[in-house]
Short mmCIF file of C-alpha atoms in Angstrom, two decimals:
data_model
loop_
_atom_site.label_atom_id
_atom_site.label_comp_id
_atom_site.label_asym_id
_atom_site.label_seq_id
_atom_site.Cartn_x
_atom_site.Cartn_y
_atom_site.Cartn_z
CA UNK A 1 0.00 0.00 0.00
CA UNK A 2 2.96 2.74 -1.15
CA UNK A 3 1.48 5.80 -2.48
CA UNK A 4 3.98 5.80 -5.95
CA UNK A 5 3.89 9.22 -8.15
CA UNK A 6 1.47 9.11 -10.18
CA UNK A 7 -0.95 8.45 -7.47
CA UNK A 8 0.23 11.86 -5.73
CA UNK A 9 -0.01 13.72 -8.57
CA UNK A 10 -3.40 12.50 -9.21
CA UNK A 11 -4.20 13.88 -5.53
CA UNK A 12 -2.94 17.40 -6.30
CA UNK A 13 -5.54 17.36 -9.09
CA UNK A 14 -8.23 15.99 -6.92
CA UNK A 15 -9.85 19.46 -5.55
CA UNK A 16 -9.55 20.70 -9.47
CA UNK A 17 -11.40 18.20 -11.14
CA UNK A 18 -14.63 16.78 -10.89
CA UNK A 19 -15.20 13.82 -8.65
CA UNK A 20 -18.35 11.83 -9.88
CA UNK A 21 -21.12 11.64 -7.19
CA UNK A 22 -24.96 10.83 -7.59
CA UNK A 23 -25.08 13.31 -10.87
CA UNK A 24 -22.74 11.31 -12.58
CA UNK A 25 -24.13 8.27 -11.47
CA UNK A 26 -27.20 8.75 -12.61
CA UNK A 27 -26.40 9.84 -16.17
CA UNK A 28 -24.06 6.67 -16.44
CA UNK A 29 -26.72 4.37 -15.45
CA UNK A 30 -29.51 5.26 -17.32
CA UNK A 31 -26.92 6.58 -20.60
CA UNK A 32 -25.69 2.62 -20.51
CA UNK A 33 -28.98 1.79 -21.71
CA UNK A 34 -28.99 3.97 -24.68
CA UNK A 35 -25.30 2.38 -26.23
CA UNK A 36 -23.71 -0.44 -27.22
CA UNK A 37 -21.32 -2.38 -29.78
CA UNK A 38 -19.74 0.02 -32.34
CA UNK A 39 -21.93 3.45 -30.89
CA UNK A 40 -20.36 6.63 -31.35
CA UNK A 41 -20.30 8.60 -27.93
CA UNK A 42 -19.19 11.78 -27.03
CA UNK A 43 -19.29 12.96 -23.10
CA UNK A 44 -18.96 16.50 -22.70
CA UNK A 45 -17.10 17.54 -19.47
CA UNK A 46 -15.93 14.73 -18.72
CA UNK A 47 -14.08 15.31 -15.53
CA UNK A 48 -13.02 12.58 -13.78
CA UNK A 49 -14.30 9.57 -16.51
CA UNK A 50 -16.41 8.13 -14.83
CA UNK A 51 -19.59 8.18 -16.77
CA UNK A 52 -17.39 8.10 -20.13
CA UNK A 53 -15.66 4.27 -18.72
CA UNK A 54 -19.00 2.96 -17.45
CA UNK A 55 -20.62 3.75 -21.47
CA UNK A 56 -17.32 2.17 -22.84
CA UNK A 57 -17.76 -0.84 -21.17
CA UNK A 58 -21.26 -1.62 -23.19
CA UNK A 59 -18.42 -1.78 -26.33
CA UNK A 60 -19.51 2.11 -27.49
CA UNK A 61 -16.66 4.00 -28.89
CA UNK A 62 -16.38 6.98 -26.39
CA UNK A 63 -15.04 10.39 -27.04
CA UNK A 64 -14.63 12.47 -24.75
CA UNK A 65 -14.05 16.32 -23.48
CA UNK A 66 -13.57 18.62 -21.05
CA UNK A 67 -12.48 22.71 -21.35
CA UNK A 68 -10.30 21.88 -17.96
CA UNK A 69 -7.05 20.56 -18.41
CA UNK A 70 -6.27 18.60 -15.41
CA UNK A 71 -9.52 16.59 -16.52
CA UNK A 72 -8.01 16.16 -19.80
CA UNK A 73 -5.16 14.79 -18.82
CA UNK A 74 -7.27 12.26 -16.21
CA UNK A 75 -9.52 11.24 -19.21
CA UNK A 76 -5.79 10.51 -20.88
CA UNK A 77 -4.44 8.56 -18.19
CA UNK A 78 -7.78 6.43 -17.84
CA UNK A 79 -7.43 5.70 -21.77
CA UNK A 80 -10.03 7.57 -23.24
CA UNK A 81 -10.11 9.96 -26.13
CA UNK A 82 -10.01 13.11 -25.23
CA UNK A 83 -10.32 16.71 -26.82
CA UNK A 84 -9.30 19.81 -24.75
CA UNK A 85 -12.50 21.41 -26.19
CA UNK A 86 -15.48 24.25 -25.23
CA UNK A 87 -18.86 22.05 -25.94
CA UNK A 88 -19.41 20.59 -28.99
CA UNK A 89 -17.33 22.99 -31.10
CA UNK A 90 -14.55 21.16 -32.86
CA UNK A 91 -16.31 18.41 -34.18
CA UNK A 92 -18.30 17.35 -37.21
CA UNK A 93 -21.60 16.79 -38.15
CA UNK A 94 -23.67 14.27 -37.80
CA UNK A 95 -21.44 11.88 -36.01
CA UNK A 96 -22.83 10.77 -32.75
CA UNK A 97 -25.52 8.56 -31.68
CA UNK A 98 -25.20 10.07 -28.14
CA UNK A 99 -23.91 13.11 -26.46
CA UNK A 100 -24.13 13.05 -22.53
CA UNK A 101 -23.58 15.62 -20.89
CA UNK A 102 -23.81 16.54 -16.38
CA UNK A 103 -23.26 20.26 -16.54
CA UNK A 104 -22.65 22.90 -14.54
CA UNK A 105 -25.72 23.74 -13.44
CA UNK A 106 -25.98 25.28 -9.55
CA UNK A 107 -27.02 28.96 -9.59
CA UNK A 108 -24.36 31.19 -8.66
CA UNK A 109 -24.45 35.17 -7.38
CA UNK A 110 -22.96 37.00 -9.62
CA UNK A 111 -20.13 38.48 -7.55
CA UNK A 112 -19.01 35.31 -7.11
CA UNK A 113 -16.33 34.84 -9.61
CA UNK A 114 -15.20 31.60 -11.41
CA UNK A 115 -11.56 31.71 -10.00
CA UNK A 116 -10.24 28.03 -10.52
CA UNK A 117 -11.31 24.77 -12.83
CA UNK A 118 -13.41 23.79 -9.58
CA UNK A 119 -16.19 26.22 -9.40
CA UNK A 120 -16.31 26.34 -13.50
CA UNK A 121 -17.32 22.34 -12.73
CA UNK A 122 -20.45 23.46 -10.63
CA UNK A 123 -21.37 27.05 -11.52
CA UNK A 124 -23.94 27.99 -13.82
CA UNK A 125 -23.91 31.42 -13.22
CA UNK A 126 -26.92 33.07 -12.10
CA UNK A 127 -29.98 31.41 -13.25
CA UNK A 128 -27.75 27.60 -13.54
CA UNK A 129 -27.92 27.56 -17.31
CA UNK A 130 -24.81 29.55 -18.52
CA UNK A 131 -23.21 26.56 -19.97
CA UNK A 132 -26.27 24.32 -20.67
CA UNK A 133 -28.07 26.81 -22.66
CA UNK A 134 -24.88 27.38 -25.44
CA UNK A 135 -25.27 23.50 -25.50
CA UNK A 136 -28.68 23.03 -26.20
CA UNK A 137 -28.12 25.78 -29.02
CA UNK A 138 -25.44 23.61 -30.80
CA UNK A 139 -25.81 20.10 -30.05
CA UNK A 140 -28.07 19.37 -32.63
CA UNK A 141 -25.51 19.70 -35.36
CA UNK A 142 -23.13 16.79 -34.27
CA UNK A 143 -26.05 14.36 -34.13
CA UNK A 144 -26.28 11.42 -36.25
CA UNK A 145 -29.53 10.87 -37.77
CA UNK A 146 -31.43 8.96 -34.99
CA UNK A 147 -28.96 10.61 -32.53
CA UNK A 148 -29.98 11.15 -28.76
CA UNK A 149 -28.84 13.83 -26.19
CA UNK A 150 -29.02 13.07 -22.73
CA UNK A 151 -28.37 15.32 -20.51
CA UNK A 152 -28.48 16.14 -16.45
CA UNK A 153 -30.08 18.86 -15.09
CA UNK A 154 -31.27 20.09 -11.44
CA UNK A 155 -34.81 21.48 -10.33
CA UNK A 156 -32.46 24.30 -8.82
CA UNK A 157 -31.78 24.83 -12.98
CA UNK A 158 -35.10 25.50 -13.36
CA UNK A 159 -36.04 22.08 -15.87
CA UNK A 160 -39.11 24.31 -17.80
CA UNK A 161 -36.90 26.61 -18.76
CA UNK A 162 -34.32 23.92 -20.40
CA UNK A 163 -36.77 22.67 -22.08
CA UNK A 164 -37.47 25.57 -23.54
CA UNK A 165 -34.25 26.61 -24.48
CA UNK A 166 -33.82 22.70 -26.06
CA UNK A 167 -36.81 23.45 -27.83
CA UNK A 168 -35.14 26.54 -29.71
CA UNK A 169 -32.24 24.48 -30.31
CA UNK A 170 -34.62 21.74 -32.17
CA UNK A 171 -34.36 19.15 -29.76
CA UNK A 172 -37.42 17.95 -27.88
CA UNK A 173 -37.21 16.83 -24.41
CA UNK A 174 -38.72 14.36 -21.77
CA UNK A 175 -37.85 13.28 -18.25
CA UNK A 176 -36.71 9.34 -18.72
CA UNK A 177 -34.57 9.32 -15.18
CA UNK A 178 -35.03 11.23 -12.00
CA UNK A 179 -33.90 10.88 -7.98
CA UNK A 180 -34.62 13.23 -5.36
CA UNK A 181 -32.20 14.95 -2.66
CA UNK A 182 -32.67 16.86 -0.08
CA UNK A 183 -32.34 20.24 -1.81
CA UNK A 184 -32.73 19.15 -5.41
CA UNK A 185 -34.27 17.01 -7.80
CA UNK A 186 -31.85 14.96 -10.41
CA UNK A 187 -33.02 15.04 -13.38
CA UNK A 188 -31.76 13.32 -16.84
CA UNK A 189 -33.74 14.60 -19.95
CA UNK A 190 -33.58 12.79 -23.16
CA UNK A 191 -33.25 15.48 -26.22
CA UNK A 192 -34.30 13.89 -29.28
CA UNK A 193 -34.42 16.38 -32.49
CA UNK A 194 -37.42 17.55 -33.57
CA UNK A 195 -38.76 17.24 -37.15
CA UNK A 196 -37.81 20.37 -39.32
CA UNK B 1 -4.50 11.39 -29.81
CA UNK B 2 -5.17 8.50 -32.12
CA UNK B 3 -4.96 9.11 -35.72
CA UNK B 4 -8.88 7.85 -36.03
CA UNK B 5 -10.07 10.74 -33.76
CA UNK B 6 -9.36 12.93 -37.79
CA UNK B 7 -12.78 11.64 -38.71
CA UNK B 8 -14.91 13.24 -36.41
CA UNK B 9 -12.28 16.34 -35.38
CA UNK B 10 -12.50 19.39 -37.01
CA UNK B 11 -11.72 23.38 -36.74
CA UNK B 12 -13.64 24.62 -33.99
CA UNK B 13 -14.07 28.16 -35.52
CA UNK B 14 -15.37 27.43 -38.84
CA UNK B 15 -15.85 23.42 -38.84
CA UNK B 16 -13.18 22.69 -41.75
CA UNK B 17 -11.14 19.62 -42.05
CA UNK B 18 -7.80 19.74 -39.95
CA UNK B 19 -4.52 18.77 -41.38
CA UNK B 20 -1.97 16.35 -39.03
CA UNK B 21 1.09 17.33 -38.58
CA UNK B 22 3.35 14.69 -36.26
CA UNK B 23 5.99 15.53 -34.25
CA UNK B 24 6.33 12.93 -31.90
CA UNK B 25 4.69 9.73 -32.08
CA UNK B 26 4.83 6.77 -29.35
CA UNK B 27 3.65 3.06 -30.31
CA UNK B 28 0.44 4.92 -32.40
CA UNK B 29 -0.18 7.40 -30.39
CA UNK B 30 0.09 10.87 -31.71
CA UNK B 31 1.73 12.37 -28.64
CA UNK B 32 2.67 16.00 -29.95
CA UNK B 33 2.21 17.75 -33.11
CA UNK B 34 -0.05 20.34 -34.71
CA UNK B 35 -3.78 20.69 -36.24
CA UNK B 36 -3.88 22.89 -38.64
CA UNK B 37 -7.24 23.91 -40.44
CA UNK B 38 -7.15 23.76 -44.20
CA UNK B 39 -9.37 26.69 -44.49
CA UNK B 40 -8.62 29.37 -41.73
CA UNK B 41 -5.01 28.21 -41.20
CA UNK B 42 -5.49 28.56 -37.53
CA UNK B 43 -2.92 26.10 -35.06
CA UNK B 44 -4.21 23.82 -32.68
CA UNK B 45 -1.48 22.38 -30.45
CA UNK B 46 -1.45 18.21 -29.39
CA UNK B 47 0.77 17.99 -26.15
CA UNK B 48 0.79 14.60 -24.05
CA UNK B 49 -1.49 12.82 -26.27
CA UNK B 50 -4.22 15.76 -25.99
CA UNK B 51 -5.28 18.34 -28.73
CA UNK B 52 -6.36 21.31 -27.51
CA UNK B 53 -8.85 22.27 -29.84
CA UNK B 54 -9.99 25.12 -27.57
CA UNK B 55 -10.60 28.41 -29.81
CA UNK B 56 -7.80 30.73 -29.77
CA UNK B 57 -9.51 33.55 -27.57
CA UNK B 58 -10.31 30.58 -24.63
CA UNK B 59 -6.77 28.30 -25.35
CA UNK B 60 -4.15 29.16 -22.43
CA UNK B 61 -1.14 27.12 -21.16
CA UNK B 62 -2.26 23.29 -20.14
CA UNK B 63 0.79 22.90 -18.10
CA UNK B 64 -0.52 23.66 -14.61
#
């Protein structure tokens, strides 16, 4: 039981990247049964992995991302493709049969900054939606065909109001996972595109 | 990065294919080089295995 280097480097990272708790394990356990053999995923924000490995064990081909570095180079070191990238920008259309996606969502004051890779993992500025809502505007474009979004929201995010916003992006959504917590209520929404 | 991720990669800014350029490669894996986009000519960095396909206004150093 020797702590070796790689193991202490990975703890200086720990308080700057993600660590997956009941968010991430909902969206891995109800993403798994979307995928399988020879799927095209991509996981936005990725942090630590963790729902990226769980939907690569179903035999999926998983891509994933994060805009945080450290997480980058975790994704890296746990084998999976990674992109240093803001959303969906850098890739192509049409390619994925499912993006997932646990965002930033808790609503932050507005004085309070983001000042490190930490509170850009949980802040979604002041209504929750500062990063979710420049997804649901572009996440439609890197869909395949019969491509599905799933993605993680809170009640604190205010779930009408993502809907909404999914809705202007062409995406229709429903609830197809939920758990409740003491302050919040998990929600994963399924964004399918709508017919244009 | 492996050479496969090319297919479904592209130029963040204005979605255009990316050209490869290899500097150092170890058993596959593309561990640096350079993406360059065919049709803007903007530079996207690969260091450690990673491409940093961050736009240029958001990229910064990724060594912490």
């Amino acid at each position: 039981m020797s702590d070796d280097r790689p193991e202490l480097a990975r703890q200086r990272d720990l308080d700057q990247v993600y660590e997956p708790a009941e968010d991430s394990h909902l969206l891995a356990e109800t993403a798994r049964e979307y995928v399988g053999e020879g799927d095209l995923v991509l996981e936005v924000g990725t942090g630590s992995g963790y729902v990226a490995t769980a939907l690569a064990k179903t035999g999926a081909d998983v891509v994933t991302t994060d805009i945080n570095p450290m997480a980058c180079r975790e994704a890296h070191e746990a084998g999976l493709p990674v992109v240093r990238a803001n959303l969906v920008e850098p890739f192509r259309d049409g390619v994925f049969d499912l993006v997932a996606f646990n965002p930033p969502y808790l609503p932050t004051p507005p004085e309070h900054e983001f000042d490190d890779w930490m509170e850009r993992a949980l802040s979604g500025g002041e209504d929750g939606r500062a990063v979710v809502d420049p997804f649901l505007e572009t996440v439609r474009r890197v869909l395949a065909a019969d491509g599905v979004v799933l993605l993680l929201v809170s009640s604190l995010t205010d779930i009408e109001a993502v809907r909404k916003r999914a809705a202007a992006g062409g995406l229709s959504a429903r609830e197809v996972a939920d758990e409740s917590h003491p302050f919040e209520r998990l929600v994963v929404l399924e964004l399918r595109p709508t017919e244009q | 990065m492996n050479e496969d991720l090319l297919d479904i990669i592209c130029c963040p800014l204005d979605k255009s294919e990316l050209e490869l350029d290899v500097r150092d490669r170890d058993d596959g894996e593309i561990v640096s080089g350079t993406l360059t986009c065919t049709e803007c000519g903007e530079a996207y960095p690969i260091e450690d295995g990673i491409p940093n396909l961050l736009p240029p206004d958001m990229r910064e150093e990724t060594t912490a």
